[in-house]
CSV table of C-alpha atoms in Angstrom, one decimal:
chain,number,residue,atom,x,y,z
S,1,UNK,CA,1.9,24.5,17.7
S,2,UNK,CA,3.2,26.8,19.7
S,3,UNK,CA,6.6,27.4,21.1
S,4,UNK,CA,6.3,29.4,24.0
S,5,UNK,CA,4.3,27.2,26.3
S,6,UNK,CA,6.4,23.9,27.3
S,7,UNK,CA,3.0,22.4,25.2
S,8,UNK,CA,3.9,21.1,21.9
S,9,UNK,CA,1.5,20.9,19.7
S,10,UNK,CA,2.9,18.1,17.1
S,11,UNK,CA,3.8,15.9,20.2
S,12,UNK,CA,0.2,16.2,21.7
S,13,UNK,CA,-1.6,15.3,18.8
S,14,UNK,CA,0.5,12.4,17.8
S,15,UNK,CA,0.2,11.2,21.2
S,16,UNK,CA,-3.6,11.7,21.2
S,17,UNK,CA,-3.5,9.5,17.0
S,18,UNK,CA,-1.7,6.7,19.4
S,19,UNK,CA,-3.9,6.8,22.2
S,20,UNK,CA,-6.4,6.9,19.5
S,21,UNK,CA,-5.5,3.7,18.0
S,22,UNK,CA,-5.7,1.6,21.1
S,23,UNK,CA,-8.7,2.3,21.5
S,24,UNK,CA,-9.7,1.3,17.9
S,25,UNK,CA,-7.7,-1.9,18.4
S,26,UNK,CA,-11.0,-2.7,20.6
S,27,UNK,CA,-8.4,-3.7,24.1
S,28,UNK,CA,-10.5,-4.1,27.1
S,29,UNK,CA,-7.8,-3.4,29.7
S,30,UNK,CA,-9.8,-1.3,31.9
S,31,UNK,CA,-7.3,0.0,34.3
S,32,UNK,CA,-4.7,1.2,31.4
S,33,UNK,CA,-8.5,2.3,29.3
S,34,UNK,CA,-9.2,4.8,31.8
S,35,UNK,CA,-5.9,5.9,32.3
S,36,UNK,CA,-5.5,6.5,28.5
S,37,UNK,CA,-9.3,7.8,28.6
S,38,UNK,CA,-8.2,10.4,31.0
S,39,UNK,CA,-4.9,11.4,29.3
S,40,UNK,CA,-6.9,11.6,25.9
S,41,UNK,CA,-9.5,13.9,27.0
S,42,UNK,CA,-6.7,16.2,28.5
S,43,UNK,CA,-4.8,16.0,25.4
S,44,UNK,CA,-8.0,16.9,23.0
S,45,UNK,CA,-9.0,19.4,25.3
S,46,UNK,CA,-5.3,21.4,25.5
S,47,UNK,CA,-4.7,20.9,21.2
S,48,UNK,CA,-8.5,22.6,20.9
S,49,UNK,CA,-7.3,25.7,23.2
S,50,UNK,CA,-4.1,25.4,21.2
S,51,UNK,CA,-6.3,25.8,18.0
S,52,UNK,CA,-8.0,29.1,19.1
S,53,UNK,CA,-5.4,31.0,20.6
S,54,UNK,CA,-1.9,30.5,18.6
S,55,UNK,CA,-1.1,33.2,16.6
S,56,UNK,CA,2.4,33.5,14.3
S,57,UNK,CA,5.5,35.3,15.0
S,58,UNK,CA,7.3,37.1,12.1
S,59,UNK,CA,10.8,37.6,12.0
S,60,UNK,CA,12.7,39.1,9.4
S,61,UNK,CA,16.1,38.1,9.2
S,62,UNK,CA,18.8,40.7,9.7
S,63,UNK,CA,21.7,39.1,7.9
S,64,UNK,CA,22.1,40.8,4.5
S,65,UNK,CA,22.5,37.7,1.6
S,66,UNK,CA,24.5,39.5,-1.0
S,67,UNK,CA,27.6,40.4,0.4
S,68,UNK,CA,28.0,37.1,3.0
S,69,UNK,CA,29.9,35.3,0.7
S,70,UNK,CA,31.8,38.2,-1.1
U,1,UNK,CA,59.1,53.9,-34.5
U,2,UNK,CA,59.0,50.4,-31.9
U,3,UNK,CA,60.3,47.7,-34.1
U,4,UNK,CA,58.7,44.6,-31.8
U,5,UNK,CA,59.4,41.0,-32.1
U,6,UNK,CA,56.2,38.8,-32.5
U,7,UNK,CA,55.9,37.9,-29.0
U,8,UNK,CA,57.0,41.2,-28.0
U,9,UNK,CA,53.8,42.2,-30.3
U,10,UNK,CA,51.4,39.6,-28.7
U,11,UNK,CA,52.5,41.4,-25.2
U,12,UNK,CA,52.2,44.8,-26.1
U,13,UNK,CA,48.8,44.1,-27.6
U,14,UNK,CA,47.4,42.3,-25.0
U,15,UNK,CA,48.4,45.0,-22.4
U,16,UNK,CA,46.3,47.2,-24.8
U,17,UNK,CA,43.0,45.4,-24.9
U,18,UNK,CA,43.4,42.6,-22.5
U,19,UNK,CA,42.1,44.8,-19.5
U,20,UNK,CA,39.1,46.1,-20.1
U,21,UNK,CA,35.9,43.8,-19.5
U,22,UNK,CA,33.7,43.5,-23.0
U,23,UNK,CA,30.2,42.5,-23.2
U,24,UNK,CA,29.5,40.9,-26.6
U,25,UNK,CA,26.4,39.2,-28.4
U,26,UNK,CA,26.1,36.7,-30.7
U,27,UNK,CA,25.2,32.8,-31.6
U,28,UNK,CA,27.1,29.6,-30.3
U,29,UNK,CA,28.8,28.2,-33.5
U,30,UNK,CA,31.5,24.9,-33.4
U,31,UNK,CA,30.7,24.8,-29.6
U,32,UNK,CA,33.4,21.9,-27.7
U,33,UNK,CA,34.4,21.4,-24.8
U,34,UNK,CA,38.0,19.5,-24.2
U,35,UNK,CA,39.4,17.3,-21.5
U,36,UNK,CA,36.1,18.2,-19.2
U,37,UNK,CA,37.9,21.6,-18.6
U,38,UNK,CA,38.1,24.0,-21.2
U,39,UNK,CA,35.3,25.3,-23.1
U,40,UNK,CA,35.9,26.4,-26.9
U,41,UNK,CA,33.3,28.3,-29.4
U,42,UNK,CA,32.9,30.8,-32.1
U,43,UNK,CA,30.5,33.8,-31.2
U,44,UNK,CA,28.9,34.9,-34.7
U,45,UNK,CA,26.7,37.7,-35.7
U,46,UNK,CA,23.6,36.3,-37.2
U,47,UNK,CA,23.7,39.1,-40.6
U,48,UNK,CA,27.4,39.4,-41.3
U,49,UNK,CA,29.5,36.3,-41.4
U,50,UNK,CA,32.1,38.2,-38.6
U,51,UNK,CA,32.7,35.8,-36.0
U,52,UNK,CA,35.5,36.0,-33.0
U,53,UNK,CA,36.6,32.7,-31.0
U,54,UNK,CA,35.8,32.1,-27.3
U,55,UNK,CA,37.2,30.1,-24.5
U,56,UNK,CA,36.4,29.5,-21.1
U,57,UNK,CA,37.3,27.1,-17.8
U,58,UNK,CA,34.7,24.8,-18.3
U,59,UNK,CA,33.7,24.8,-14.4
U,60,UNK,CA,32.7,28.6,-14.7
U,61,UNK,CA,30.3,27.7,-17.4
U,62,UNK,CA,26.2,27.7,-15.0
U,63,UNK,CA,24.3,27.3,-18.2
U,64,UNK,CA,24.3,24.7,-20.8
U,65,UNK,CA,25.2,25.6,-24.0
U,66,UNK,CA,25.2,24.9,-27.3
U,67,UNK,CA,25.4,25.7,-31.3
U,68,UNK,CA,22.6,28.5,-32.4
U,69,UNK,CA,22.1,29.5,-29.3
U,70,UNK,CA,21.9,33.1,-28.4
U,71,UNK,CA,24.3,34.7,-25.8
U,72,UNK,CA,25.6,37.1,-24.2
U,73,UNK,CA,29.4,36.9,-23.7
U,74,UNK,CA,31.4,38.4,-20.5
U,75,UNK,CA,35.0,38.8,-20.5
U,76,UNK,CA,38.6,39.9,-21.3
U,77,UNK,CA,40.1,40.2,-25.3
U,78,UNK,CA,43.5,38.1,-25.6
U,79,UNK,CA,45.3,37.3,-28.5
U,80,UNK,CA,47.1,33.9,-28.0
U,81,UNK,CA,50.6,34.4,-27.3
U,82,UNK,CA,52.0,31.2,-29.6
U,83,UNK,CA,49.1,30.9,-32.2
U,84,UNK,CA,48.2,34.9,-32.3
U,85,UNK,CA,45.0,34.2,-32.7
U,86,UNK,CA,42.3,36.7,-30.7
U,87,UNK,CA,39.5,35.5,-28.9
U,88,UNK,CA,37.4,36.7,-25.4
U,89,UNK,CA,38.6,34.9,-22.2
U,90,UNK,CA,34.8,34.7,-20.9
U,91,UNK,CA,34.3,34.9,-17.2
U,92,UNK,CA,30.4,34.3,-17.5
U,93,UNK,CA,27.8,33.7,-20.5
U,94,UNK,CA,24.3,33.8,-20.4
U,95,UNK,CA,21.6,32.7,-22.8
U,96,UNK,CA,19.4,35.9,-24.1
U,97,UNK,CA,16.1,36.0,-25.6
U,98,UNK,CA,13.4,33.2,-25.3
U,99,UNK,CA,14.5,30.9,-28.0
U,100,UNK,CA,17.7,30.4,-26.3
U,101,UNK,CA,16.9,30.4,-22.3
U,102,UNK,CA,14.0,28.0,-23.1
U,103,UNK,CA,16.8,25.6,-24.9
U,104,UNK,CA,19.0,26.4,-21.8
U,105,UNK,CA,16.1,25.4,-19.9
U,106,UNK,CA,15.6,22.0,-21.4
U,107,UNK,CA,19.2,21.3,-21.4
U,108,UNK,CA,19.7,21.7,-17.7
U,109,UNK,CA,16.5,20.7,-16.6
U,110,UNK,CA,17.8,17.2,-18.7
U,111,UNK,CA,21.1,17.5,-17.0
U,112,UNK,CA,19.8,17.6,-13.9
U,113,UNK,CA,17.0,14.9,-14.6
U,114,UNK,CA,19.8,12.6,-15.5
U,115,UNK,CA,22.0,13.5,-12.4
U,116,UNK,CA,18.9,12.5,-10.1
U,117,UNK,CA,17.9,16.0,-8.8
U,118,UNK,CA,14.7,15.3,-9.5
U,119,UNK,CA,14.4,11.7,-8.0
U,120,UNK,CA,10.9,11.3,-6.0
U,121,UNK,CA,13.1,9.1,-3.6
U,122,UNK,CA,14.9,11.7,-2.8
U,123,UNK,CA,12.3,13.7,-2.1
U,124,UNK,CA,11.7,14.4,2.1
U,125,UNK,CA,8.3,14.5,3.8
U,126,UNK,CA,7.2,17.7,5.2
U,127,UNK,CA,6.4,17.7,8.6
U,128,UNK,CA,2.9,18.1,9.8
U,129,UNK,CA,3.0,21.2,12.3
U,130,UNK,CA,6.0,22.8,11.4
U,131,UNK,CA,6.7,25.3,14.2
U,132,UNK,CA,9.4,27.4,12.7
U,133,UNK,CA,9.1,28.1,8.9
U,134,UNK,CA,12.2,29.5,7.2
U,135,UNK,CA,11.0,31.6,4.0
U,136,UNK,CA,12.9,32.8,1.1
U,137,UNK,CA,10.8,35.6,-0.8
U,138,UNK,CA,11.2,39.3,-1.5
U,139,UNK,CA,9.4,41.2,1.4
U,140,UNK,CA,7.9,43.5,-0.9
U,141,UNK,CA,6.6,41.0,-3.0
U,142,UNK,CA,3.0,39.6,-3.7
U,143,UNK,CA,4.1,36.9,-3.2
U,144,UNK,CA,5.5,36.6,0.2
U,145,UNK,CA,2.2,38.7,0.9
U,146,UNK,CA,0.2,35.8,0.0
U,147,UNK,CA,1.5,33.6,1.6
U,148,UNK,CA,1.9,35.1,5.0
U,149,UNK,CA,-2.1,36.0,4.4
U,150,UNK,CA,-3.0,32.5,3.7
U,151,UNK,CA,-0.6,30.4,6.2
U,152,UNK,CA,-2.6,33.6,8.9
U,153,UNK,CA,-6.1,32.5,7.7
U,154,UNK,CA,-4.9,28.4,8.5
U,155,UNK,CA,-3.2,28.3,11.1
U,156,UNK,CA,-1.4,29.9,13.9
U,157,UNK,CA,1.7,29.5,16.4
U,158,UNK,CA,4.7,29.3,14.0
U,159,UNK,CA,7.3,31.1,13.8
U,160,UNK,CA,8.0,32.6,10.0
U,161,UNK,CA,11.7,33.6,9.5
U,162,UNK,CA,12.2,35.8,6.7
U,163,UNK,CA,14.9,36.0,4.4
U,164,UNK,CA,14.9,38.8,2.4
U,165,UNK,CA,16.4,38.2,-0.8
U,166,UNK,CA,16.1,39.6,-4.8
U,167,UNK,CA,14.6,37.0,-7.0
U,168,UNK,CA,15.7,38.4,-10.1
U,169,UNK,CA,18.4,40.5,-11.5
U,170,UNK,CA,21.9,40.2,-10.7
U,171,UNK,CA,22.1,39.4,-7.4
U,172,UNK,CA,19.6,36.9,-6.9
U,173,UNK,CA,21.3,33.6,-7.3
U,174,UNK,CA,23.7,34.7,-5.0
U,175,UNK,CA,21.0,36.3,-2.8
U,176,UNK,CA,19.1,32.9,-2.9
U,177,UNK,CA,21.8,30.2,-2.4
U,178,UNK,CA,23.0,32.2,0.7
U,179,UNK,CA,19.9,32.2,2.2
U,180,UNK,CA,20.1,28.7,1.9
U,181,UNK,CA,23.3,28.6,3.6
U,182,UNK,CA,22.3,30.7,6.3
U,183,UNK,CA,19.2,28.7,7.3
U,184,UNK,CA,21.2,25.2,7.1
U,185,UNK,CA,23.8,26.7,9.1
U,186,UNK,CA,21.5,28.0,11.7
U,187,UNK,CA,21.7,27.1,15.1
U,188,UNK,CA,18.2,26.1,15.4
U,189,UNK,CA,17.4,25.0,12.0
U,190,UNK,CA,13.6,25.4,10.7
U,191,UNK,CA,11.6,22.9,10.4
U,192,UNK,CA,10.7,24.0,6.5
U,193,UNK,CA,12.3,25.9,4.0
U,194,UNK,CA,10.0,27.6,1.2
U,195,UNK,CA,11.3,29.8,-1.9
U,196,UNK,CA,8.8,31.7,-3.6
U,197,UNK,CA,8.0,34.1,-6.1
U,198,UNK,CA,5.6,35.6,-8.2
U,199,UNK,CA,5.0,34.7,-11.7
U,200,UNK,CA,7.2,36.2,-14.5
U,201,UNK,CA,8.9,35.6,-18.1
U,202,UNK,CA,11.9,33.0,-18.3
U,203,UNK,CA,14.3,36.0,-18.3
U,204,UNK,CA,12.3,36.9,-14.7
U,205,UNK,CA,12.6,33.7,-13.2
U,206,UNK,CA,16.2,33.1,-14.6
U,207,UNK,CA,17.4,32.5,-10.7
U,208,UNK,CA,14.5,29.6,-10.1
U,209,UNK,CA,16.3,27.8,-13.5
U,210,UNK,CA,19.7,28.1,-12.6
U,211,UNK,CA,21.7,25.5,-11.3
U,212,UNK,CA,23.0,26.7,-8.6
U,213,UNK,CA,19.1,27.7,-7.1
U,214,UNK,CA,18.8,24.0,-8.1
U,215,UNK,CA,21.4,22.6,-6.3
U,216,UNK,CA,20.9,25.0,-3.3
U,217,UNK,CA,17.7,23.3,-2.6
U,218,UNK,CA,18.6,19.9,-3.5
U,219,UNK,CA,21.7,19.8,-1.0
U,220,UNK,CA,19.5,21.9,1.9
U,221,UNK,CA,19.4,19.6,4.7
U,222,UNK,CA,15.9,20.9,5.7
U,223,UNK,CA,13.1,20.2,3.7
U,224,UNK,CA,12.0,22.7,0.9
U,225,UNK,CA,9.1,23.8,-0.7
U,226,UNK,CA,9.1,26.0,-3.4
U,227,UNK,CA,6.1,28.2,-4.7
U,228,UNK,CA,6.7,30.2,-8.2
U,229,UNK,CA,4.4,32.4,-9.9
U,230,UNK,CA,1.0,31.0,-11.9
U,231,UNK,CA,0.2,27.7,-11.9
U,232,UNK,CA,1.6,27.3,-15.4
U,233,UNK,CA,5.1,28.4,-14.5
U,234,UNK,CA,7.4,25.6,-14.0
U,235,UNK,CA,10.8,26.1,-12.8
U,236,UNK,CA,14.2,23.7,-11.9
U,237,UNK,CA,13.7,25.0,-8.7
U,238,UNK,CA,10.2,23.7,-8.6
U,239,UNK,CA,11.4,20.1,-10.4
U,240,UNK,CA,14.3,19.9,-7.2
U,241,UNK,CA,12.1,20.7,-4.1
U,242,UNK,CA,11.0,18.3,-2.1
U,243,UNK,CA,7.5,19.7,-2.4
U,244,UNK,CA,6.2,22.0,-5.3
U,245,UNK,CA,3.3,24.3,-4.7
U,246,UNK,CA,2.0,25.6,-7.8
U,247,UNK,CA,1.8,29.2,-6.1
U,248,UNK,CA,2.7,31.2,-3.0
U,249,UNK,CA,-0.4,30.6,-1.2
U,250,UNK,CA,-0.7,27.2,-2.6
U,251,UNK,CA,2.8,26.8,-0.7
U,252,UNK,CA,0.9,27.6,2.4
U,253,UNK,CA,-1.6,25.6,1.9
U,254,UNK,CA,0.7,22.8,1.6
U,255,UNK,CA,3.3,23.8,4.1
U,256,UNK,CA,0.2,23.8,7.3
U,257,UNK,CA,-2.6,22.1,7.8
U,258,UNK,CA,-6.2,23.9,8.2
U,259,UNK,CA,-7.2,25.2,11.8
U,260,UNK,CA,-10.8,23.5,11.0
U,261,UNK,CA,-9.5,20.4,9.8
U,262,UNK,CA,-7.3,19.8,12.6
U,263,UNK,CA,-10.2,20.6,15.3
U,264,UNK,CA,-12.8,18.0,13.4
U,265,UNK,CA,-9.8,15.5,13.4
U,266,UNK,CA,-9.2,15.8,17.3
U,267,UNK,CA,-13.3,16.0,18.0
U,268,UNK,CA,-13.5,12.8,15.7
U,269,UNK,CA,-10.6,11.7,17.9
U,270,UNK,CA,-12.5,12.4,21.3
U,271,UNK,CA,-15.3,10.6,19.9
U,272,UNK,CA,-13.7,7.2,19.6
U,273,UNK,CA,-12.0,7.4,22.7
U,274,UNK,CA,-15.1,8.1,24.3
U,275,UNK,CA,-17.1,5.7,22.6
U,276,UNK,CA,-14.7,3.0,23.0
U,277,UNK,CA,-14.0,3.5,26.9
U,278,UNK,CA,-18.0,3.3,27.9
U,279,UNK,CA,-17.9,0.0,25.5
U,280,UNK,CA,-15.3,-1.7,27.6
U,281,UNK,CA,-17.1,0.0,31.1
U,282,UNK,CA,-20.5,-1.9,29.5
U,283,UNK,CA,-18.0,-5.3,28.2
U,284,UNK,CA,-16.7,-5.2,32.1
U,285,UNK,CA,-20.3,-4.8,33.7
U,286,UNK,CA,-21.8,-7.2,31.8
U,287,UNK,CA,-19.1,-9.7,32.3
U,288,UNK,CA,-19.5,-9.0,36.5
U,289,UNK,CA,-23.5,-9.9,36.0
U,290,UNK,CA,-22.7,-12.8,34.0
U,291,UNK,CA,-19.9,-14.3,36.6
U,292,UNK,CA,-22.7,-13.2,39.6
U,293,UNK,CA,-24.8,-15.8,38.1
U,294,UNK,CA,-22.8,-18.3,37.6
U,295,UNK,CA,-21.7,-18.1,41.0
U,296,UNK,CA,-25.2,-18.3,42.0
U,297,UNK,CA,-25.7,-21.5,40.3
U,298,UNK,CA,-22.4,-22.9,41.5
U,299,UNK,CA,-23.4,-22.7,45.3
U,300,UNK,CA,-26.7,-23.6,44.8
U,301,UNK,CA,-25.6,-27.0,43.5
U,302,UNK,CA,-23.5,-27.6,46.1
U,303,UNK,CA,-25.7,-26.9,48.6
U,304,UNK,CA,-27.9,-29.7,47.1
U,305,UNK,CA,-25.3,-32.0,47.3
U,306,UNK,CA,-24.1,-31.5,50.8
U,307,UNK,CA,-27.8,-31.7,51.6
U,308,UNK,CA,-27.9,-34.9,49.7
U,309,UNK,CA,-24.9,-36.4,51.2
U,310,UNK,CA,-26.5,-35.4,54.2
U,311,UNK,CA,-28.9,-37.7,53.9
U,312,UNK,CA,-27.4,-40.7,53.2
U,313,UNK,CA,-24.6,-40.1,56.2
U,314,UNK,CA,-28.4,-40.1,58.4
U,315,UNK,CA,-29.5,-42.6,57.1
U,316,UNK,CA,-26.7,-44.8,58.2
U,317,UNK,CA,-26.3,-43.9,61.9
U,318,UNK,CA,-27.0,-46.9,64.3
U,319,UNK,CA,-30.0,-44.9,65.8
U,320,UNK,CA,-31.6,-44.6,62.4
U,321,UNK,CA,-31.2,-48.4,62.0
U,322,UNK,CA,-32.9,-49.7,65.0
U,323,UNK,CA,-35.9,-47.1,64.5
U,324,UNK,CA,-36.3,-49.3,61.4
U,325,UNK,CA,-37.4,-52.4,64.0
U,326,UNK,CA,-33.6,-53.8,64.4
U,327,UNK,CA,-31.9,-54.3,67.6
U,328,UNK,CA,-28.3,-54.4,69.1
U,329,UNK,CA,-27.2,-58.0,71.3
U,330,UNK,CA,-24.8,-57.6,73.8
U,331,UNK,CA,-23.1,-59.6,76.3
U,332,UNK,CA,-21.1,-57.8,79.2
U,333,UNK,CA,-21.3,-54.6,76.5
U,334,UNK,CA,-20.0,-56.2,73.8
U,335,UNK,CA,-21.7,-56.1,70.4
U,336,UNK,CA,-23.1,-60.2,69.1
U,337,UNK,CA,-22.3,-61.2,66.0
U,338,UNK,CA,-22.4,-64.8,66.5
U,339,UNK,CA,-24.3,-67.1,68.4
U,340,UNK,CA,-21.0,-69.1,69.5
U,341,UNK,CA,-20.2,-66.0,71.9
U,342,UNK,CA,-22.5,-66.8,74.6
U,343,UNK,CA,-23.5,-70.3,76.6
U,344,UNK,CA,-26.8,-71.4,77.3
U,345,UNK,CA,-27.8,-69.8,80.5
U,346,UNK,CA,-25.6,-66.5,79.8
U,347,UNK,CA,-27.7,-63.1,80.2
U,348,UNK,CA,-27.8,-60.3,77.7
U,349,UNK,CA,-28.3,-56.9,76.8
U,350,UNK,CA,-31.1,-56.5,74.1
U,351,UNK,CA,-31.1,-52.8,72.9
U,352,UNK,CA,-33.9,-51.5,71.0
U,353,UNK,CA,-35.1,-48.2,69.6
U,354,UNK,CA,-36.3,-46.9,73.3
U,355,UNK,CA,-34.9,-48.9,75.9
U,356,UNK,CA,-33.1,-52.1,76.5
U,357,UNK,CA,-34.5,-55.5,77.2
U,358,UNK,CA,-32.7,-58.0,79.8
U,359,UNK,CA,-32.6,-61.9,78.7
U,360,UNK,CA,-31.9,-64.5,79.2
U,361,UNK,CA,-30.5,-67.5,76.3
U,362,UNK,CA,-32.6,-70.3,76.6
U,363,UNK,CA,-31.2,-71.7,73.6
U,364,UNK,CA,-29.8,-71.7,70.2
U,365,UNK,CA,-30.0,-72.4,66.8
């Protein structure tokens, strides 16, 4: 969600559906489980912060669109 | 007085007339258009029978046309230099009143349909967290109000990048379809493009059913929604875009998901991960007890059987045997099998359980 942290919002909640979905397949690795376990928790925990505190950025175009291709 | 010859005439005439642009209204008769390139009709007043012929380059023509409908006519008067006949050299036409932009409506919109503007295959998903939107509004407008107010209330962290354009009048075709340029050829293109406007009358929203709005968003290489007026107005524009909201803040609500949504969707998320990792913790402890007892039982049994084997070796040392009342021969220490071994008169070793017995053999037999 937002842009100016190197955190991207789309990636980490994709990641988190796909981390998500191992889980649900029902594996039982446990070494990869907690790593994933681990990673997911971060992931939830960073989109939640992302969730509060984003606000949006409004920028109005300079560029004047009558006369650009006159 | 000038005596002219006829072309001379045609010439002189033209030079007169043939300058100044003429605005002139009337209804399509004996519309036809020839070869694909020129376009031929007669404009006539509706009352009077007075009618004055029209032609035009057929690729200048942005509106359907066609007999009965009412226009407005832009261009230069010409008399023909070999037939002498006058008619307007039109640079741009325009349907006028209801009636006739509704039929322009339908005629394009069908045009359109039939090119495959409209195809839903054609039509691109929007992406789920756009970060930077690209919007095409009036900045005074309700409309881009809305929006701003409802994509504010969903969600947060994008970056909205306005481009102020008229949405009707004159300029706003031209106002539009560069904006659409301009955000395609950006650098960093955004991630969503949405036109919007408030509601309005088919004259209002004249931009949103031209062709040129239409093809704008249809050749955009970024996604676009576009958002017009009530819910009841339905524009080309609308048709073309890869997404129609059926207002501006119905555009935002399509164009980013709902703050509260999202957090129950990553709670919900947490939960099965959670759930699901103590599950395979309990699947892995359960499985340790279970192999713990089997190894139990494993050694256990062997132990018997090493015991049992035990046993049996015992059983079969020499020692065991001659506890059991049985004794060993020997003569000069080596073990009798067979009475042939020894002569009468030989001595031998008798070994017993506890001690050894001397003899004597006194016979045999």
């Amino acid at each position: 969600m937002p842009k100016e942290s190197k955190f991207n919002f789309s990636q980490a909640f994709s990641e988190l559906e796909k981390i998500t979905e191992w889980f649900e397949k029902g594996e039982v690795d446990l070494e990869e489980g907690l790593k994933k376990f681990e990673r997911g928790l971060e992931l939830a925990q960073k989109l939640k912060i992302c969730l509060k505190d984003a606000e949006n950025k409004i920028i109005e175009i300079k560029a004047k669109f009558s006369d650009e291709s006159r | 007085m000038k005596i002219f010859q006829v072309s001379e005439f045609i010439e002189h005439i033209n030079s007169l007339v043939g300058s100044e642009i003429h605005i002139v209204e009337g209804e399509v008769s004996g519309f036809s258009v020839s070869q694909g390139k020129w376009v031929f009709f007669d404009l006539k007043d509706e009352k009077n029978e007075a009618k004055v012929g029209c032609f035009m380059i057929a690729f200048r023509l942005k509106t359907p046309l066609e007999d009965g409908m009412k226009v407005r006519v832009i261009g230069l008067p010409k008399v023909h230099e070999k037939s002498g006949s006058f008619r307007i050299n039109i640079e741009d036409v325009q349907p006028i009143g209801e009636g006739a932009l509704r039929r322009a409506y339908e005629l394009l919109k069908k045009k359109l349909a039939d090119e495959g503007l409209f195809a839903p295959e054609r039509k691109r998903p929007i992406p789920r967290f756009p970060e930077t939107i690209g919007v095409i509004a009036s900045a005074e407008s309700a409309a881009y109000g809305d929006f701003i107010r409802i994509l504010k209330n969903r969600w947060g962290g994008v970056d909205v990048q306005l481009a102020h354009v008229q949405v009707q009048g004159e300029d706003a075709i031209d106002d539009i379809t560069n904006a659409f340029l301009y955000f395609n050829n950006a650098k960093i293109q955004p991630d969503v493009l949405v036109l919007t406007r408030g509601g309005g009358s088919l004259e209002d929203l004249r931009a949103f059913n031209s062709e040129e709005v239409a093809r704008a968003v249809f050749s955009s290489k970024v996604p676009v929604v576009v958002g017009v007026g009530h819910e009841r107005d339905e524009t080309i524009a609308d048709y073309v875009a890869d997404l129609r909201a059926s207002t501006p803040s119905n555009a935002a609500e399509r164009v980013v998901p709902e703050r509260g949504d999202i957090g129950y969707e990553i709670a919900a998320m947490g939960k099965i991960i959670d759930s699901a990792m103590e599950r395979i913790v309990e699947e892995k402890r359960s499985i340790l007890k279970h192999f713990g007892f089997i190894l139990r039982g494993y050694v256990k049994e062997k132990l018997a059987q090493v015991e049992s084997l035990l046993g049996v070796l015992k059983s079969l040392s020499p020692a065991e045997v001659l506890k059991r009342g049985y004794a060993i021969a020997r003569s000069n220490g080596v073990i009798l099998k067979s009475a042939s071994q020894v002569a009468i008169g030989e001595t031998i070793d008798i070994q017993l359980f506890r001690g050894t017995l001397k003899g004597k053999v006194i016979g045999k037999l």
